[in-house]
mmCIF file of N, CA, C and O in Angstrom:
data_model
loop_
_atom_site.group_PDB
_atom_site.id
_atom_site.type_symbol
_atom_site.label_atom_id
_atom_site.label_comp_id
_atom_site.label_asym_id
_atom_site.label_seq_id
_atom_site.Cartn_x
_atom_site.Cartn_y
_atom_site.Cartn_z
ATOM 1 N N MET A 65 -22.969 20.399 -7.336
ATOM 2 C CA MET A 65 -22.495 19.847 -6.075
ATOM 3 C C MET A 65 -22.159 18.382 -6.272
ATOM 4 O O MET A 65 -22.902 17.638 -6.888
ATOM 5 N N ASP A 66 -21.052 17.947 -5.705
ATOM 6 C CA ASP A 66 -20.580 16.570 -5.843
ATOM 7 C C ASP A 66 -21.158 15.714 -4.723
ATOM 8 O O ASP A 66 -20.946 15.983 -3.548
ATOM 9 N N ASN A 67 -21.914 14.672 -5.062
ATOM 10 C CA ASN A 67 -22.540 13.813 -4.065
ATOM 11 C C ASN A 67 -21.820 12.492 -3.875
ATOM 12 O O ASN A 67 -22.400 11.546 -3.385
ATOM 13 N N HIS A 68 -20.569 12.426 -4.286
ATOM 14 C CA HIS A 68 -19.803 11.194 -4.112
ATOM 15 C C HIS A 68 -19.319 11.078 -2.677
ATOM 16 O O HIS A 68 -18.996 12.078 -2.042
ATOM 17 N N PRO A 69 -19.247 9.831 -2.144
ATOM 18 C CA PRO A 69 -18.744 9.665 -0.777
ATOM 19 C C PRO A 69 -17.297 10.152 -0.673
ATOM 20 O O PRO A 69 -16.534 10.046 -1.619
ATOM 21 N N VAL A 70 -16.976 10.684 0.460
ATOM 22 C CA VAL A 70 -15.624 11.186 0.706
ATOM 23 C C VAL A 70 -14.846 10.144 1.480
ATOM 24 O O VAL A 70 -15.333 9.596 2.460
ATOM 25 N N ASP A 71 -13.628 9.843 1.035
ATOM 26 C CA ASP A 71 -12.749 8.943 1.770
ATOM 27 C C ASP A 71 -12.170 9.744 2.925
ATOM 28 O O ASP A 71 -11.268 10.546 2.748
ATOM 29 N N GLU A 72 -12.708 9.530 4.123
ATOM 30 C CA GLU A 72 -12.296 10.308 5.295
ATOM 31 C C GLU A 72 -10.810 10.151 5.594
ATOM 32 O O GLU A 72 -10.169 11.055 6.093
ATOM 33 N N SER A 73 -10.245 8.970 5.319
ATOM 34 C CA SER A 73 -8.837 8.748 5.636
ATOM 35 C C SER A 73 -7.924 9.574 4.748
ATOM 36 O O SER A 73 -6.752 9.739 5.049
ATOM 37 N N ALA A 74 -8.457 10.087 3.633
ATOM 38 C CA ALA A 74 -7.639 10.866 2.717
ATOM 39 C C ALA A 74 -7.554 12.338 3.122
ATOM 40 O O ALA A 74 -6.782 13.078 2.557
ATOM 41 N N ARG A 75 -8.346 12.763 4.099
ATOM 42 C CA ARG A 75 -8.324 14.154 4.525
ATOM 43 C C ARG A 75 -7.091 14.431 5.370
ATOM 44 O O ARG A 75 -6.919 13.848 6.435
ATOM 45 N N PRO A 76 -6.252 15.344 4.921
ATOM 46 C CA PRO A 76 -5.092 15.692 5.752
ATOM 47 C C PRO A 76 -5.547 16.399 7.021
ATOM 48 O O PRO A 76 -6.542 17.113 7.019
ATOM 49 N N GLY A 77 -4.839 16.166 8.088
ATOM 50 C CA GLY A 77 -5.154 16.818 9.342
ATOM 51 C C GLY A 77 -6.193 16.108 10.179
ATOM 52 O O GLY A 77 -6.499 16.544 11.275
ATOM 53 N N ARG A 78 -6.751 15.039 9.682
ATOM 54 C CA ARG A 78 -7.752 14.285 10.454
ATOM 55 C C ARG A 78 -7.032 13.522 11.560
ATOM 56 O O ARG A 78 -6.149 12.718 11.296
ATOM 57 N N LEU A 79 -7.371 13.766 12.802
ATOM 58 C CA LEU A 79 -6.669 13.146 13.918
ATOM 59 C C LEU A 79 -7.322 11.860 14.412
ATOM 60 O O LEU A 79 -6.628 10.938 14.833
ATOM 61 N N PHE A 80 -8.659 11.802 14.389
ATOM 62 C CA PHE A 80 -9.365 10.645 14.929
ATOM 63 C C PHE A 80 -10.480 10.192 14.009
ATOM 64 O O PHE A 80 -11.048 10.992 13.271
ATOM 65 N N PHE A 81 -10.794 8.896 14.094
ATOM 66 C CA PHE A 81 -11.954 8.316 13.430
ATOM 67 C C PHE A 81 -12.932 7.867 14.493
ATOM 68 O O PHE A 81 -12.532 7.438 15.573
ATOM 69 N N THR A 82 -14.204 7.928 14.167
ATOM 70 C CA THR A 82 -15.202 7.330 15.048
ATOM 71 C C THR A 82 -15.060 5.812 14.946
ATOM 72 O O THR A 82 -14.371 5.289 14.062
ATOM 73 N N GLU A 83 -15.740 5.113 15.826
ATOM 74 C CA GLU A 83 -15.677 3.653 15.796
ATOM 75 C C GLU A 83 -16.196 3.116 14.456
ATOM 76 O O GLU A 83 -15.604 2.202 13.878
ATOM 77 N N ALA A 84 -17.269 3.697 13.952
ATOM 78 C CA ALA A 84 -17.831 3.252 12.672
ATOM 79 C C ALA A 84 -16.855 3.502 11.521
ATOM 80 O O ALA A 84 -16.672 2.642 10.653
ATOM 81 N N GLU A 85 -16.217 4.667 11.515
ATOM 82 C CA GLU A 85 -15.253 4.985 10.455
ATOM 83 C C GLU A 85 -14.028 4.081 10.531
ATOM 84 O O GLU A 85 -13.541 3.595 9.506
ATOM 85 N N ALA A 86 -13.541 3.848 11.745
ATOM 86 C CA ALA A 86 -12.380 2.974 11.923
ATOM 87 C C ALA A 86 -12.707 1.549 11.491
ATOM 88 O O ALA A 86 -11.913 0.896 10.808
ATOM 89 N N ALA A 87 -13.881 1.076 11.874
ATOM 90 C CA ALA A 87 -14.297 -0.272 11.502
ATOM 91 C C ALA A 87 -14.402 -0.409 9.984
ATOM 92 O O ALA A 87 -13.965 -1.417 9.417
ATOM 93 N N GLU A 88 -14.949 0.590 9.337
ATOM 94 C CA GLU A 88 -15.070 0.552 7.874
ATOM 95 C C GLU A 88 -13.685 0.490 7.227
ATOM 96 O O GLU A 88 -13.457 -0.292 6.305
ATOM 97 N N ALA A 89 -12.756 1.303 7.718
ATOM 98 C CA ALA A 89 -11.402 1.306 7.162
ATOM 99 C C ALA A 89 -10.711 -0.042 7.361
ATOM 100 O O ALA A 89 -9.944 -0.485 6.507
ATOM 101 N N LEU A 90 -11.000 -0.693 8.495
ATOM 102 C CA LEU A 90 -10.370 -1.981 8.806
ATOM 103 C C LEU A 90 -11.174 -3.173 8.283
ATOM 104 O O LEU A 90 -10.773 -4.316 8.461
ATOM 105 N N ARG A 91 -12.318 -2.881 7.682
ATOM 106 C CA ARG A 91 -13.200 -3.903 7.101
ATOM 107 C C ARG A 91 -13.694 -4.910 8.127
ATOM 108 O O ARG A 91 -13.663 -6.123 7.915
ATOM 109 N N VAL A 92 -14.121 -4.373 9.264
ATOM 110 C CA VAL A 92 -14.763 -5.190 10.297
ATOM 111 C C VAL A 92 -16.052 -4.484 10.705
ATOM 112 O O VAL A 92 -16.242 -3.297 10.412
ATOM 113 N N HIS A 93 -16.920 -5.185 11.379
ATOM 114 C CA HIS A 93 -18.164 -4.584 11.848
ATOM 115 C C HIS A 93 -17.856 -3.692 13.052
ATOM 116 O O HIS A 93 -16.986 -4.028 13.869
ATOM 117 N N PRO A 94 -18.542 -2.564 13.175
ATOM 118 C CA PRO A 94 -18.296 -1.680 14.317
ATOM 119 C C PRO A 94 -18.435 -2.384 15.675
ATOM 120 O O PRO A 94 -17.670 -2.106 16.593
ATOM 121 N N SER A 95 -19.383 -3.317 15.797
ATOM 122 C CA SER A 95 -19.533 -4.016 17.077
ATOM 123 C C SER A 95 -18.337 -4.920 17.366
ATOM 124 O O SER A 95 -17.974 -5.115 18.520
ATOM 125 N N THR A 96 -17.709 -5.440 16.318
ATOM 126 C CA THR A 96 -16.500 -6.251 16.506
ATOM 127 C C THR A 96 -15.370 -5.389 17.050
ATOM 128 O O THR A 96 -14.695 -5.765 18.012
ATOM 129 N N LEU A 97 -15.186 -4.228 16.452
ATOM 130 C CA LEU A 97 -14.132 -3.325 16.920
ATOM 131 C C LEU A 97 -14.416 -2.868 18.349
ATOM 132 O O LEU A 97 -13.515 -2.830 19.188
ATOM 133 N N GLY A 98 -15.675 -2.562 18.653
ATOM 134 C CA GLY A 98 -16.053 -2.159 20.008
ATOM 135 C C GLY A 98 -15.810 -3.263 21.018
ATOM 136 O O GLY A 98 -15.310 -3.015 22.121
ATOM 137 N N ARG A 99 -16.152 -4.489 20.653
ATOM 138 C CA ARG A 99 -15.936 -5.627 21.548
ATOM 139 C C ARG A 99 -14.442 -5.842 21.802
ATOM 140 O O ARG A 99 -14.021 -6.068 22.938
ATOM 141 N N LEU A 100 -13.635 -5.734 20.752
ATOM 142 C CA LEU A 100 -12.186 -5.873 20.923
ATOM 143 C C LEU A 100 -11.633 -4.780 21.839
ATOM 144 O O LEU A 100 -10.764 -5.045 22.674
ATOM 145 N N ALA A 101 -12.136 -3.576 21.689
ATOM 146 C CA ALA A 101 -11.685 -2.463 22.535
ATOM 147 C C ALA A 101 -12.076 -2.702 23.991
ATOM 148 O O ALA A 101 -11.276 -2.472 24.904
ATOM 149 N N LYS A 102 -13.320 -3.167 24.216
ATOM 150 C CA LYS A 102 -13.786 -3.415 25.587
ATOM 151 C C LYS A 102 -12.957 -4.476 26.291
ATOM 152 O O LYS A 102 -12.757 -4.403 27.505
ATOM 153 N N THR A 103 -12.495 -5.471 25.542
ATOM 154 C CA THR A 103 -11.729 -6.563 26.145
ATOM 155 C C THR A 103 -10.220 -6.325 26.094
ATOM 156 O O THR A 103 -9.448 -7.194 26.472
ATOM 157 N N GLY A 104 -9.812 -5.152 25.589
ATOM 158 C CA GLY A 104 -8.388 -4.823 25.549
ATOM 159 C C GLY A 104 -7.627 -5.521 24.437
ATOM 160 O O GLY A 104 -6.403 -5.600 24.477
ATOM 161 N N ARG A 105 -8.330 -6.027 23.432
ATOM 162 C CA ARG A 105 -7.667 -6.750 22.345
ATOM 163 C C ARG A 105 -7.706 -6.008 21.018
ATOM 164 O O ARG A 105 -7.362 -6.567 19.984
ATOM 165 N N SER A 106 -8.105 -4.750 21.034
ATOM 166 C CA SER A 106 -8.165 -3.957 19.801
ATOM 167 C C SER A 106 -6.748 -3.722 19.280
ATOM 168 O O SER A 106 -5.823 -3.482 20.066
ATOM 169 N N PRO A 107 -6.561 -3.781 17.966
ATOM 170 C CA PRO A 107 -5.229 -3.515 17.407
ATOM 171 C C PRO A 107 -4.795 -2.058 17.576
ATOM 172 O O PRO A 107 -3.624 -1.738 17.442
ATOM 173 N N VAL A 108 -5.759 -1.185 17.864
ATOM 174 C CA VAL A 108 -5.489 0.239 18.090
ATOM 175 C C VAL A 108 -6.181 0.635 19.391
ATOM 176 O O VAL A 108 -7.362 0.358 19.572
ATOM 177 N N VAL A 109 -5.458 1.260 20.278
ATOM 178 C CA VAL A 109 -6.036 1.683 21.552
ATOM 179 C C VAL A 109 -6.867 2.940 21.318
ATOM 180 O O VAL A 109 -6.348 3.962 20.866
ATOM 181 N N PRO A 110 -8.164 2.860 21.599
ATOM 182 C CA PRO A 110 -9.013 4.033 21.387
ATOM 183 C C PRO A 110 -8.893 5.046 22.521
ATOM 184 O O PRO A 110 -8.470 4.716 23.626
ATOM 185 N N VAL A 111 -9.288 6.259 22.216
ATOM 186 C CA VAL A 111 -9.387 7.327 23.207
ATOM 187 C C VAL A 111 -10.849 7.388 23.621
ATOM 188 O O VAL A 111 -11.736 7.489 22.771
ATOM 189 N N GLU A 112 -11.103 7.302 24.907
ATOM 190 C CA GLU A 112 -12.483 7.381 25.407
ATOM 191 C C GLU A 112 -12.894 8.849 25.458
ATOM 192 O O GLU A 112 -12.199 9.675 26.033
ATOM 193 N N ALA A 113 -14.006 9.151 24.822
ATOM 194 C CA ALA A 113 -14.542 10.514 24.802
ATOM 195 C C ALA A 113 -15.999 10.442 25.225
ATOM 196 O O ALA A 113 -16.885 10.272 24.395
ATOM 197 N N GLY A 114 -16.230 10.511 26.519
ATOM 198 C CA GLY A 114 -17.581 10.313 27.031
ATOM 199 C C GLY A 114 -17.978 8.867 26.815
ATOM 200 O O GLY A 114 -17.277 7.959 27.237
ATOM 201 N N SER A 115 -19.065 8.639 26.111
ATOM 202 C CA SER A 115 -19.502 7.271 25.832
ATOM 203 C C SER A 115 -18.996 6.783 24.473
ATOM 204 O O SER A 115 -19.314 5.675 24.058
ATOM 205 N N ARG A 116 -18.214 7.601 23.795
ATOM 206 C CA ARG A 116 -17.692 7.249 22.469
ATOM 207 C C ARG A 116 -16.242 6.835 22.538
ATOM 208 O O ARG A 116 -15.506 7.259 23.425
ATOM 209 N N ARG A 117 -15.834 6.039 21.574
ATOM 210 C CA ARG A 117 -14.425 5.690 21.405
ATOM 211 C C ARG A 117 -13.945 6.319 20.103
ATOM 212 O O ARG A 117 -14.578 6.164 19.069
ATOM 213 N N LEU A 118 -12.838 7.017 20.170
ATOM 214 C CA LEU A 118 -12.224 7.604 18.986
ATOM 215 C C LEU A 118 -10.886 6.912 18.757
ATOM 216 O O LEU A 118 -10.142 6.666 19.699
ATOM 217 N N TYR A 119 -10.601 6.628 17.501
ATOM 218 C CA TYR A 119 -9.394 5.878 17.146
ATOM 219 C C TYR A 119 -8.435 6.788 16.389
ATOM 220 O O TYR A 119 -8.843 7.464 15.442
ATOM 221 N N PRO A 120 -7.155 6.814 16.790
ATOM 222 C CA PRO A 120 -6.185 7.669 16.102
ATOM 223 C C PRO A 120 -6.126 7.342 14.607
ATOM 224 O O PRO A 120 -5.914 6.189 14.214
ATOM 225 N N ALA A 121 -6.323 8.348 13.776
ATOM 226 C CA ALA A 121 -6.372 8.156 12.326
ATOM 227 C C ALA A 121 -5.073 7.572 11.785
ATOM 228 O O ALA A 121 -5.103 6.701 10.912
ATOM 229 N N ALA A 122 -3.934 8.028 12.287
ATOM 230 C CA ALA A 122 -2.653 7.529 11.776
ATOM 231 C C ALA A 122 -2.512 6.032 12.021
ATOM 232 O O ALA A 122 -2.029 5.293 11.154
ATOM 233 N N ALA A 123 -2.939 5.556 13.179
ATOM 234 C CA ALA A 123 -2.837 4.135 13.497
ATOM 235 C C ALA A 123 -3.800 3.313 12.645
ATOM 236 O O ALA A 123 -3.449 2.227 12.167
ATOM 237 N N ILE A 124 -5.003 3.825 12.434
ATOM 238 C CA ILE A 124 -5.981 3.120 11.596
ATOM 239 C C ILE A 124 -5.475 3.057 10.158
ATOM 240 O O ILE A 124 -5.513 2.019 9.510
ATOM 241 N N ASP A 125 -4.977 4.175 9.645
ATOM 242 C CA ASP A 125 -4.444 4.199 8.279
ATOM 243 C C ASP A 125 -3.280 3.220 8.133
ATOM 244 O O ASP A 125 -3.160 2.542 7.112
ATOM 245 N N ALA A 126 -2.407 3.152 9.142
ATOM 246 C CA ALA A 126 -1.262 2.243 9.070
ATOM 247 C C ALA A 126 -1.716 0.783 9.017
ATOM 248 O O ALA A 126 -1.138 -0.023 8.283
ATOM 249 N N LEU A 127 -2.770 0.443 9.762
ATOM 250 C CA LEU A 127 -3.290 -0.925 9.717
ATOM 251 C C LEU A 127 -4.067 -1.200 8.432
ATOM 252 O O LEU A 127 -3.978 -2.279 7.870
ATOM 253 N N ALA A 128 -4.824 -0.223 7.979
ATOM 254 C CA ALA A 128 -5.660 -0.408 6.799
ATOM 255 C C ALA A 128 -4.836 -0.412 5.505
ATOM 256 O O ALA A 128 -5.218 -1.035 4.531
ATOM 257 N N HIS A 129 -3.688 0.270 5.532
ATOM 258 C CA HIS A 129 -2.853 0.405 4.335
ATOM 259 C C HIS A 129 -1.394 0.128 4.680
ATOM 260 O O HIS A 129 -0.568 1.042 4.632
ATOM 261 N N PRO A 130 -1.050 -1.112 5.044
ATOM 262 C CA PRO A 130 0.340 -1.408 5.432
ATOM 263 C C PRO A 130 1.302 -1.150 4.265
ATOM 264 O O PRO A 130 0.971 -1.394 3.115
ATOM 265 N N GLY A 131 2.448 -0.619 4.613
ATOM 266 C CA GLY A 131 3.470 -0.361 3.602
ATOM 267 C C GLY A 131 3.250 0.923 2.824
ATOM 268 O O GLY A 131 4.047 1.276 1.984
ATOM 269 N N SER A 132 2.181 1.633 3.119
ATOM 270 C CA SER A 132 1.906 2.883 2.410
ATOM 271 C C SER A 132 2.343 4.047 3.294
ATOM 272 O O SER A 132 2.312 3.962 4.505
ATOM 273 N N ASN A 133 2.726 5.113 2.678
ATOM 274 C CA ASN A 133 3.152 6.315 3.425
ATOM 275 C C ASN A 133 2.051 7.346 3.446
ATOM 276 O O ASN A 133 2.238 8.483 3.090
ATOM 277 N N ARG A 134 0.851 6.973 3.858
ATOM 278 C CA ARG A 134 -0.284 7.899 3.924
ATOM 279 C C ARG A 134 -0.133 8.855 5.047
ATOM 280 O O ARG A 134 0.334 8.664 6.068
#
């Protein structure tokens, strides 16, 4: 069994990232991303899912990897 971490952004068909996953991809702390979302200044508009925020994977990938066709 392979115990290496999986790069979630590399999974095809992934539609959303959790706040923690999005923050990791953008290299910011999850609380920073949450604070930006609460104040309407997040670079990606999250989808509210109950008490959670989900971030569109395509938008996060585009910000995390500019100029790439991921």
